[in-house]
Amino acid sequence: SMIAEVLRTANLDPTVVVGGIVSDVGSGGRLGAGDVMVAEVCESDGTILKVSPTIGVITSLEREHMDHYASEEDLFSTFAAFANEVPFYGTVVLCLDQPNLRAIIPRIKRRLVTYGLTAQADLTAQNMAFEGFVSCFDVYWRSGGQHQRLGRIKISSPGMLSVYNALAATAVGLELGIGFDVIRESLAKFARPKRRFELKGTVHDIMVIVDYGHHPTEIRETLKAARLGWQRRLLVAFQPHRFTRTQDLLPRFFTAFDDANFLVITSIYPVGEKPIKGINARLILDGVMQAGHTSAHFVKQMTQVARRLVDEAQPGDMIVILGAGDIYKIGEVVLGGLRQKFGEER
């Protein structure tokens, strides 16, 4: 979405197909009149290999979708093959802070542009500041062996993942010859997609956030973003997504919620999968508690999840509702419960 905003601001009028609902478009796609297309492609079933982008952007590579891949090596090989689908005149933009992406660099036979916080990256961010939804940082670009400061970027998107995504969008813009001032302008007006740290509302100084995060790393980064931007107690509700994902990534969930002061875990959202014997949401709860969490709870019914959050909430708190399933629907229920609890009109 950030890349699309950069291209739109540069008057390239791109066609856009992305996974999230773009706020100012109202859908995940738009048909542009320009000769550039921005597509978010998915590795979940290998369709990532059905495209040959002129610029291929790889933001991360982690163990995921192991119901499709035979092994981690199979997954890593797929990403390397995707990079090599870029034509010889194209570019691969890659996050150098990701250890797994560093590991596949020797397999990539295309021109690389890297970004990250490491001094080894071509494009880096320094002097970061976070306050509420706003993230600011200086951008440095390697030129002639030295990093030169291009300027400061301000985005209305919290947390480190937002910084990384903005760096990736900046790298693409620079590759396309777009001036840094245009890139900065585009990112300044970027609106987060739906269910990406989306503020559903605030009642009696209690913020209610809905986020799509469901992988342990996404969960951890979302809660870190809340910690970086606000000094609030965090009440978190999480709906695990798929039995296969829960089974494969189970130990990694145990410390993903360390920044949550109060945690409610509900039943697994199956997405059409059949249950796996012995795999359930309580396993996550047990692991979280064994890892030292002092206020984690299992609540089976979604209506009761909302009730627990409302009962626990006090002014100054932030409620974060996490998951890729249907848990986002309780956002409005929680807001209604808070209004009733504190006697506020809508």
mmCIF file of C-alpha atoms in Angstrom:
data_model
loop_
_atom_site.group_PDB
_atom_site.id
_atom_site.type_symbol
_atom_site.label_atom_id
_atom_site.label_comp_id
_atom_site.label_asym_id
_atom_site.label_seq_id
_atom_site.Cartn_x
_atom_site.Cartn_y
_atom_site.Cartn_z
ATOM 1 C CA SER A 1 0.000 0.000 0.000
ATOM 2 C CA MET A 2 2.847 2.421 0.766
ATOM 3 C CA ILE A 3 4.464 1.664 -2.591
ATOM 4 C CA ALA A 4 1.159 2.322 -4.330
ATOM 5 C CA GLU A 5 0.843 5.669 -2.530
ATOM 6 C CA VAL A 6 4.342 6.675 -3.637
ATOM 7 C CA LEU A 7 3.504 5.881 -7.270
ATOM 8 C CA ARG A 8 0.150 7.658 -7.107
ATOM 9 C CA THR A 9 1.730 10.806 -5.667
ATOM 10 C CA ALA A 10 4.318 10.669 -8.462
ATOM 11 C CA ASN A 11 1.406 10.704 -10.970
ATOM 12 C CA LEU A 12 2.251 7.235 -12.320
ATOM 13 C CA ASP A 13 -1.417 6.182 -11.784
ATOM 14 C CA PRO A 14 -0.652 2.540 -10.940
ATOM 15 C CA THR A 15 -2.954 -0.442 -11.010
ATOM 16 C CA VAL A 16 -2.982 -1.850 -7.484
ATOM 17 C CA VAL A 17 -3.797 -5.320 -6.128
ATOM 18 C CA VAL A 18 -2.976 -5.754 -2.435
ATOM 19 C CA GLY A 19 -4.171 -7.940 0.427
ATOM 20 C CA GLY A 20 -5.579 -5.275 2.739
ATOM 21 C CA ILE A 21 -8.441 -2.830 2.271
ATOM 22 C CA VAL A 22 -6.847 0.456 1.238
ATOM 23 C CA SER A 23 -8.572 3.144 3.300
ATOM 24 C CA ASP A 24 -9.088 5.817 0.628
ATOM 25 C CA VAL A 25 -10.018 3.282 -2.082
ATOM 26 C CA GLY A 26 -12.369 1.071 -0.084
ATOM 27 C CA SER A 27 -11.019 -2.171 -1.549
ATOM 28 C CA GLY A 28 -7.772 -4.029 -2.130
ATOM 29 C CA GLY A 29 -7.489 -2.923 -5.735
ATOM 30 C CA ARG A 30 -7.741 -0.073 -8.215
ATOM 31 C CA LEU A 31 -7.395 0.089 -11.989
ATOM 32 C CA GLY A 32 -4.944 2.764 -13.061
ATOM 33 C CA ALA A 33 -4.199 4.229 -16.468
ATOM 34 C CA GLY A 34 -0.421 4.092 -16.021
ATOM 35 C CA ASP A 35 1.941 1.348 -17.145
ATOM 36 C CA VAL A 36 2.943 0.334 -13.602
ATOM 37 C CA MET A 37 1.258 -2.298 -11.430
ATOM 38 C CA VAL A 38 1.745 -2.902 -7.710
ATOM 39 C CA ALA A 39 0.813 -6.445 -6.678
ATOM 40 C CA GLU A 40 1.072 -8.087 -3.269
ATOM 41 C CA VAL A 41 1.666 -11.756 -4.013
ATOM 42 C CA CYS A 42 1.278 -14.639 -1.589
ATOM 43 C CA GLU A 43 3.700 -17.427 -0.760
ATOM 44 C CA SER A 44 1.088 -19.486 1.115
ATOM 45 C CA ASP A 45 0.456 -21.824 -1.830
ATOM 46 C CA GLY A 46 3.451 -21.145 -4.064
ATOM 47 C CA THR A 47 1.689 -18.680 -6.360
ATOM 48 C CA ILE A 48 4.541 -16.266 -5.610
ATOM 49 C CA LEU A 49 6.361 -18.054 -8.450
ATOM 50 C CA LYS A 50 3.686 -17.196 -11.009
ATOM 51 C CA VAL A 51 4.829 -13.579 -11.343
ATOM 52 C CA SER A 52 7.950 -12.002 -12.840
ATOM 53 C CA PRO A 53 8.136 -8.500 -11.358
ATOM 54 C CA THR A 54 10.488 -5.849 -12.683
ATOM 55 C CA ILE A 55 11.081 -4.878 -9.056
ATOM 56 C CA GLY A 56 10.592 -7.642 -6.499
ATOM 57 C CA VAL A 57 10.296 -6.580 -2.860
ATOM 58 C CA ILE A 58 10.892 -9.127 -0.096
ATOM 59 C CA THR A 59 10.116 -7.727 3.347
ATOM 60 C CA SER A 60 10.561 -10.865 5.459
ATOM 61 C CA LEU A 61 11.073 -14.618 5.371
ATOM 62 C CA GLU A 62 9.980 -16.738 8.305
ATOM 63 C CA ARG A 63 8.743 -20.247 8.912
ATOM 64 C CA GLU A 64 5.103 -20.117 7.802
ATOM 65 C CA HIS A 65 2.584 -22.021 5.652
ATOM 66 C CA MET A 66 4.253 -25.331 6.405
ATOM 67 C CA ASP A 67 1.039 -27.081 5.416
ATOM 68 C CA HIS A 68 2.164 -26.299 1.841
ATOM 69 C CA TYR A 69 5.963 -26.485 2.052
ATOM 70 C CA ALA A 70 7.764 -29.758 2.676
ATOM 71 C CA SER A 71 10.479 -28.090 4.757
ATOM 72 C CA GLU A 72 12.048 -24.746 5.621
ATOM 73 C CA GLU A 73 14.542 -25.362 2.828
ATOM 74 C CA ASP A 74 11.623 -25.716 0.411
ATOM 75 C CA LEU A 75 10.236 -22.393 1.647
ATOM 76 C CA PHE A 76 13.608 -20.632 1.396
ATOM 77 C CA SER A 77 14.211 -22.034 -2.091
ATOM 78 C CA THR A 78 10.841 -20.667 -3.200
ATOM 79 C CA PHE A 79 11.772 -17.160 -2.090
ATOM 80 C CA ALA A 80 15.132 -17.372 -3.847
ATOM 81 C CA ALA A 81 13.374 -18.582 -6.991
ATOM 82 C CA PHE A 82 10.938 -15.649 -6.751
ATOM 83 C CA ALA A 83 13.875 -13.231 -6.609
ATOM 84 C CA ASN A 84 15.405 -14.851 -9.675
ATOM 85 C CA GLU A 85 12.129 -14.490 -11.570
ATOM 86 C CA VAL A 86 12.962 -10.783 -11.746
ATOM 87 C CA PRO A 87 14.337 -10.092 -15.266
ATOM 88 C CA PHE A 88 18.042 -9.372 -15.712
ATOM 89 C CA TYR A 89 17.352 -5.641 -15.984
ATOM 90 C CA GLY A 90 15.222 -5.595 -12.809
ATOM 91 C CA THR A 91 15.953 -5.194 -9.112
ATOM 92 C CA VAL A 92 15.307 -7.142 -5.921
ATOM 93 C CA VAL A 93 14.624 -4.947 -2.877
ATOM 94 C CA LEU A 94 15.297 -6.880 0.313
ATOM 95 C CA CYS A 95 15.351 -6.258 4.077
ATOM 96 C CA LEU A 96 18.886 -6.906 5.278
ATOM 97 C CA ASP A 97 17.857 -7.022 8.947
ATOM 98 C CA GLN A 98 16.075 -10.325 8.334
ATOM 99 C CA PRO A 99 18.497 -13.223 9.040
ATOM 100 C CA ASN A 100 16.669 -15.642 6.747
ATOM 101 C CA LEU A 101 16.789 -13.155 3.881
ATOM 102 C CA ARG A 102 20.508 -12.653 4.408
ATOM 103 C CA ALA A 103 20.868 -16.432 4.188
ATOM 104 C CA ILE A 104 19.371 -16.617 0.681
ATOM 105 C CA ILE A 105 21.340 -13.669 -0.766
ATOM 106 C CA PRO A 106 24.037 -15.968 -2.234
ATOM 107 C CA ARG A 107 21.307 -17.707 -4.244
ATOM 108 C CA ILE A 108 19.977 -14.476 -5.763
ATOM 109 C CA LYS A 109 21.431 -13.705 -9.191
ATOM 110 C CA ARG A 110 19.816 -10.302 -9.681
ATOM 111 C CA ARG A 111 20.764 -6.755 -8.746
ATOM 112 C CA LEU A 112 20.041 -6.160 -5.053
ATOM 113 C CA VAL A 113 19.029 -3.031 -3.181
ATOM 114 C CA THR A 114 18.928 -3.603 0.565
ATOM 115 C CA TYR A 115 17.310 -1.680 3.394
ATOM 116 C CA GLY A 116 17.303 -1.906 7.181
ATOM 117 C CA LEU A 117 18.858 -0.482 10.313
ATOM 118 C CA THR A 118 22.196 -2.194 9.773
ATOM 119 C CA ALA A 119 24.997 -0.035 8.411
ATOM 120 C CA GLN A 120 25.511 -2.665 5.716
ATOM 121 C CA ALA A 121 22.192 -1.806 4.030
ATOM 122 C CA ASP A 122 21.988 0.514 1.034
ATOM 123 C CA LEU A 123 19.058 2.416 2.551
ATOM 124 C CA THR A 124 18.951 2.943 6.313
ATOM 125 C CA ALA A 125 16.845 4.672 8.958
ATOM 126 C CA GLN A 126 18.395 6.608 11.832
ATOM 127 C CA ASN A 127 17.237 8.913 14.641
ATOM 128 C CA MET A 128 13.836 7.243 14.975
ATOM 129 C CA ALA A 129 11.112 8.770 17.144
ATOM 130 C CA PHE A 130 7.682 7.339 17.986
ATOM 131 C CA GLU A 131 4.719 9.160 19.479
ATOM 132 C CA GLY A 132 1.215 7.788 19.202
ATOM 133 C CA PHE A 133 0.450 6.877 15.609
ATOM 134 C CA VAL A 134 3.363 8.957 14.279
ATOM 135 C CA SER A 135 6.787 7.545 13.416
ATOM 136 C CA CYS A 136 9.678 9.751 12.260
ATOM 137 C CA PHE A 137 13.155 8.882 11.052
ATOM 138 C CA ASP A 138 16.039 10.115 8.928
ATOM 139 C CA VAL A 139 16.754 8.282 5.671
ATOM 140 C CA TYR A 140 20.306 7.627 4.506
ATOM 141 C CA TRP A 141 21.226 6.295 1.052
ATOM 142 C CA ARG A 142 24.575 4.692 0.215
ATOM 143 C CA SER A 143 26.337 6.645 -2.513
ATOM 144 C CA GLY A 144 29.962 6.119 -3.452
ATOM 145 C CA GLY A 145 30.547 3.941 -0.415
ATOM 146 C CA GLN A 146 29.184 6.555 1.993
ATOM 147 C CA HIS A 147 25.690 6.983 3.419
ATOM 148 C CA GLN A 148 24.239 10.371 2.500
ATOM 149 C CA ARG A 149 21.252 11.826 4.370
ATOM 150 C CA LEU A 150 18.262 12.274 2.060
ATOM 151 C CA GLY A 151 15.931 13.802 4.638
ATOM 152 C CA ARG A 152 13.428 13.018 7.369
ATOM 153 C CA ILE A 153 10.259 10.982 6.846
ATOM 154 C CA LYS A 154 7.107 11.222 8.954
ATOM 155 C CA ILE A 155 4.385 8.584 8.682
ATOM 156 C CA SER A 156 1.080 8.114 10.490
ATOM 157 C CA SER A 157 1.766 4.472 11.202
ATOM 158 C CA PRO A 158 3.245 3.227 14.482
ATOM 159 C CA GLY A 159 6.098 0.870 15.230
ATOM 160 C CA MET A 160 9.206 -0.564 13.672
ATOM 161 C CA LEU A 161 7.383 -2.566 10.998
ATOM 162 C CA SER A 162 6.039 0.725 9.666
ATOM 163 C CA VAL A 163 9.585 2.095 9.468
ATOM 164 C CA TYR A 164 10.744 -0.977 7.550
ATOM 165 C CA ASN A 165 7.791 -0.773 5.145
ATOM 166 C CA ALA A 166 8.448 2.921 4.544
ATOM 167 C CA LEU A 167 12.092 2.145 3.773
ATOM 168 C CA ALA A 168 11.016 -0.503 1.258
ATOM 169 C CA ALA A 169 8.619 1.946 -0.404
ATOM 170 C CA THR A 170 11.365 4.586 -0.496
ATOM 171 C CA ALA A 171 13.756 2.131 -2.138
ATOM 172 C CA VAL A 172 11.203 1.307 -4.847
ATOM 173 C CA GLY A 173 10.507 4.980 -5.435
ATOM 174 C CA LEU A 174 14.187 5.798 -5.813
ATOM 175 C CA GLU A 175 14.646 2.851 -8.195
ATOM 176 C CA LEU A 176 11.876 4.290 -10.375
ATOM 177 C CA GLY A 177 13.530 7.698 -10.421
ATOM 178 C CA ILE A 178 11.020 9.374 -8.121
ATOM 179 C CA GLY A 179 12.446 12.305 -6.177
ATOM 180 C CA PHE A 180 12.847 11.976 -2.425
ATOM 181 C CA ASP A 181 10.604 14.995 -1.775
ATOM 182 C CA VAL A 182 7.764 13.266 -3.633
ATOM 183 C CA ILE A 183 8.377 10.048 -1.689
ATOM 184 C CA ARG A 184 8.345 11.958 1.590
ATOM 185 C CA GLU A 185 5.112 13.738 0.638
ATOM 186 C CA SER A 186 3.423 10.464 -0.291
ATOM 187 C CA LEU A 187 4.382 8.692 2.925
ATOM 188 C CA ALA A 188 3.265 11.675 5.018
ATOM 189 C CA LYS A 189 -0.290 11.287 3.705
ATOM 190 C CA PHE A 190 -0.333 7.481 3.703
ATOM 191 C CA ALA A 191 -3.415 6.029 5.407
ATOM 192 C CA ARG A 192 -3.071 2.615 7.031
ATOM 193 C CA PRO A 193 -5.168 -0.183 5.498
ATOM 194 C CA LYS A 194 -8.119 -1.565 7.422
ATOM 195 C CA ARG A 195 -7.227 -3.934 10.272
ATOM 196 C CA ARG A 196 -3.637 -2.698 10.371
ATOM 197 C CA PHE A 197 -3.422 -1.111 13.831
ATOM 198 C CA GLU A 198 -6.848 0.339 13.075
ATOM 199 C CA LEU A 199 -8.367 2.601 15.730
ATOM 200 C CA LYS A 200 -12.011 1.555 16.005
ATOM 201 C CA GLY A 201 -12.762 4.228 18.565
ATOM 202 C CA THR A 202 -11.985 5.720 21.958
ATOM 203 C CA VAL A 203 -14.353 5.663 24.933
ATOM 204 C CA HIS A 204 -13.526 7.316 28.264
ATOM 205 C CA ASP A 205 -9.841 7.465 27.251
ATOM 206 C CA ILE A 206 -9.803 3.746 26.397
ATOM 207 C CA MET A 207 -8.493 3.109 22.875
ATOM 208 C CA VAL A 208 -9.807 0.100 20.933
ATOM 209 C CA ILE A 209 -7.420 -1.165 18.238
ATOM 210 C CA VAL A 210 -8.063 -3.944 15.692
ATOM 211 C CA ASP A 211 -5.121 -5.627 13.977
ATOM 212 C CA TYR A 212 -4.785 -8.512 11.509
ATOM 213 C CA GLY A 213 -1.634 -9.859 13.177
ATOM 214 C CA HIS A 214 -1.734 -13.623 13.724
ATOM 215 C CA HIS A 215 1.858 -14.849 13.252
ATOM 216 C CA PRO A 216 3.963 -14.677 16.458
ATOM 217 C CA THR A 217 6.326 -12.100 14.941
ATOM 218 C CA GLU A 218 3.422 -9.897 13.797
ATOM 219 C CA ILE A 219 1.853 -10.104 17.260
ATOM 220 C CA ARG A 220 5.111 -9.199 18.977
ATOM 221 C CA GLU A 221 5.743 -6.237 16.655
ATOM 222 C CA THR A 222 2.180 -4.935 16.968
ATOM 223 C CA LEU A 223 2.387 -4.915 20.751
ATOM 224 C CA LYS A 224 5.854 -3.335 20.606
ATOM 225 C CA ALA A 225 4.376 -0.592 18.420
ATOM 226 C CA ALA A 226 1.784 0.051 21.118
ATOM 227 C CA ARG A 227 4.542 0.242 23.734
ATOM 228 C CA LEU A 228 6.700 2.557 21.612
ATOM 229 C CA GLY A 229 3.925 5.011 20.826
ATOM 230 C CA TRP A 230 1.906 5.090 24.028
ATOM 231 C CA GLN A 231 2.320 4.756 27.774
ATOM 232 C CA ARG A 232 -0.823 2.703 28.301
ATOM 233 C CA ARG A 233 -1.776 -0.585 29.907
ATOM 234 C CA LEU A 234 -2.346 -3.129 27.130
ATOM 235 C CA LEU A 235 -5.380 -5.420 27.196
ATOM 236 C CA VAL A 236 -5.061 -7.956 24.393
ATOM 237 C CA ALA A 237 -7.483 -10.460 22.855
ATOM 238 C CA PHE A 238 -6.152 -13.045 20.395
ATOM 239 C CA GLN A 239 -7.874 -15.539 18.114
ATOM 240 C CA PRO A 240 -5.421 -18.142 16.748
ATOM 241 C CA HIS A 241 -5.673 -18.714 12.996
ATOM 242 C CA ARG A 242 -5.698 -22.280 11.620
ATOM 243 C CA PHE A 243 -4.962 -25.526 13.425
ATOM 244 C CA THR A 244 -1.937 -26.178 11.198
ATOM 245 C CA ARG A 245 -0.339 -22.813 12.013
ATOM 246 C CA THR A 246 -0.991 -23.276 15.725
ATOM 247 C CA GLN A 247 0.615 -26.716 15.617
ATOM 248 C CA ASP A 248 3.659 -25.618 13.629
ATOM 249 C CA LEU A 249 4.431 -22.354 15.427
ATOM 250 C CA LEU A 250 3.175 -23.223 18.915
ATOM 251 C CA PRO A 251 6.371 -22.537 20.950
ATOM 252 C CA ARG A 252 6.862 -19.183 19.237
ATOM 253 C CA PHE A 253 3.521 -17.919 20.568
ATOM 254 C CA PHE A 254 4.609 -18.366 24.178
ATOM 255 C CA THR A 255 6.629 -15.140 24.390
ATOM 256 C CA ALA A 256 4.800 -13.174 21.674
ATOM 257 C CA PHE A 257 2.471 -11.581 24.242
ATOM 258 C CA ASP A 258 5.097 -10.384 26.732
ATOM 259 C CA ASP A 259 4.037 -6.748 26.260
ATOM 260 C CA ALA A 260 0.387 -7.509 27.115
ATOM 261 C CA ASN A 261 -0.642 -6.621 30.666
ATOM 262 C CA PHE A 262 -3.857 -8.622 30.326
ATOM 263 C CA LEU A 263 -4.430 -11.351 27.737
ATOM 264 C CA VAL A 264 -7.511 -13.231 26.574
ATOM 265 C CA ILE A 265 -7.105 -16.118 24.130
ATOM 266 C CA THR A 266 -10.132 -17.607 22.389
ATOM 267 C CA SER A 267 -10.741 -20.665 20.222
ATOM 268 C CA ILE A 268 -8.886 -21.305 16.956
ATOM 269 C CA TYR A 269 -10.416 -19.899 13.770
ATOM 270 C CA PRO A 270 -10.236 -22.926 11.444
ATOM 271 C CA VAL A 271 -10.553 -21.335 7.960
ATOM 272 C CA GLY A 272 -12.151 -24.543 6.708
ATOM 273 C CA GLU A 273 -9.528 -26.818 8.252
ATOM 274 C CA LYS A 274 -10.520 -29.937 10.113
ATOM 275 C CA PRO A 275 -9.466 -30.005 13.764
ATOM 276 C CA ILE A 276 -6.135 -31.637 14.576
ATOM 277 C CA LYS A 277 -6.316 -33.962 17.561
ATOM 278 C CA GLY A 278 -4.667 -32.410 20.584
ATOM 279 C CA ILE A 279 -4.224 -28.962 19.002
ATOM 280 C CA ASN A 280 -6.251 -26.186 20.623
ATOM 281 C CA ALA A 281 -5.932 -22.618 21.874
ATOM 282 C CA ARG A 282 -5.400 -23.738 25.464
ATOM 283 C CA LEU A 283 -1.952 -24.996 24.446
ATOM 284 C CA ILE A 284 -0.986 -21.395 23.668
ATOM 285 C CA LEU A 285 -2.399 -20.250 27.003
ATOM 286 C CA ASP A 286 -0.507 -22.943 28.912
ATOM 287 C CA GLY A 287 2.749 -22.036 27.160
ATOM 288 C CA VAL A 288 2.256 -18.311 27.750
ATOM 289 C CA MET A 289 1.681 -18.882 31.450
ATOM 290 C CA GLN A 290 4.644 -21.269 31.758
ATOM 291 C CA ALA A 291 6.774 -18.564 30.120
ATOM 292 C CA GLY A 292 5.903 -16.277 33.026
ATOM 293 C CA HIS A 293 2.795 -14.323 31.986
ATOM 294 C CA THR A 294 0.804 -13.469 35.091
ATOM 295 C CA SER A 295 -2.559 -12.463 33.617
ATOM 296 C CA ALA A 296 -3.551 -14.727 30.708
ATOM 297 C CA HIS A 297 -6.989 -16.293 30.314
ATOM 298 C CA PHE A 298 -8.913 -18.591 27.961
ATOM 299 C CA VAL A 299 -12.449 -17.576 26.972
ATOM 300 C CA LYS A 300 -14.258 -19.770 24.465
ATOM 301 C CA GLN A 301 -17.247 -17.625 23.469
ATOM 302 C CA MET A 302 -16.541 -14.477 21.472
ATOM 303 C CA THR A 303 -19.255 -12.476 23.239
ATOM 304 C CA GLN A 304 -17.588 -13.313 26.532
ATOM 305 C CA VAL A 305 -14.211 -12.199 25.158
ATOM 306 C CA ALA A 306 -15.711 -8.742 24.635
ATOM 307 C CA ARG A 307 -17.231 -8.830 28.119
ATOM 308 C CA ARG A 308 -13.903 -9.714 29.774
ATOM 309 C CA LEU A 309 -12.176 -6.842 28.004
ATOM 310 C CA VAL A 310 -14.886 -4.369 28.998
ATOM 311 C CA ASP A 311 -14.898 -5.552 32.614
ATOM 312 C CA GLU A 312 -11.112 -5.216 32.872
ATOM 313 C CA ALA A 313 -10.744 -1.882 31.050
ATOM 314 C CA GLN A 314 -10.015 1.354 32.866
ATOM 315 C CA PRO A 315 -9.415 4.900 31.567
ATOM 316 C CA GLY A 316 -5.981 5.195 29.996
ATOM 317 C CA ASP A 317 -5.908 1.592 28.729
ATOM 318 C CA MET A 318 -5.463 0.375 25.162
ATOM 319 C CA ILE A 319 -7.403 -2.681 23.988
ATOM 320 C CA VAL A 320 -5.757 -4.548 21.099
ATOM 321 C CA ILE A 321 -7.850 -7.156 19.258
ATOM 322 C CA LEU A 322 -5.601 -9.477 17.257
ATOM 323 C CA GLY A 323 -6.279 -12.111 14.623
ATOM 324 C CA ALA A 324 -6.934 -12.845 10.951
ATOM 325 C CA GLY A 325 -10.296 -14.504 11.596
ATOM 326 C CA ASP A 326 -13.574 -12.927 12.675
ATOM 327 C CA ILE A 327 -12.455 -11.581 16.058
ATOM 328 C CA TYR A 328 -12.325 -8.067 14.557
ATOM 329 C CA LYS A 329 -16.130 -8.033 14.765
ATOM 330 C CA ILE A 330 -16.047 -7.644 18.543
ATOM 331 C CA GLY A 331 -14.436 -4.208 18.170
ATOM 332 C CA GLU A 332 -17.820 -2.502 17.948
ATOM 333 C CA VAL A 333 -19.185 -4.750 20.707
ATOM 334 C CA VAL A 334 -16.356 -3.676 23.010
ATOM 335 C CA LEU A 335 -16.959 -0.008 22.204
ATOM 336 C CA GLY A 336 -20.659 -0.432 22.975
ATOM 337 C CA GLY A 337 -19.853 -2.174 26.252
ATOM 338 C CA LEU A 338 -17.457 0.584 27.263
ATOM 339 C CA ARG A 339 -20.066 3.271 26.533
ATOM 340 C CA GLN A 340 -22.543 1.415 28.697
ATOM 341 C CA LYS A 341 -20.005 0.871 31.475
ATOM 342 C CA PHE A 342 -18.985 4.520 31.632
ATOM 343 C CA GLY A 343 -22.337 6.050 30.693
ATOM 344 C CA GLU A 344 -21.136 7.724 27.505
ATOM 345 C CA GLU A 345 -23.344 8.570 24.552
ATOM 346 C CA ARG A 346 -22.311 7.340 21.117
#
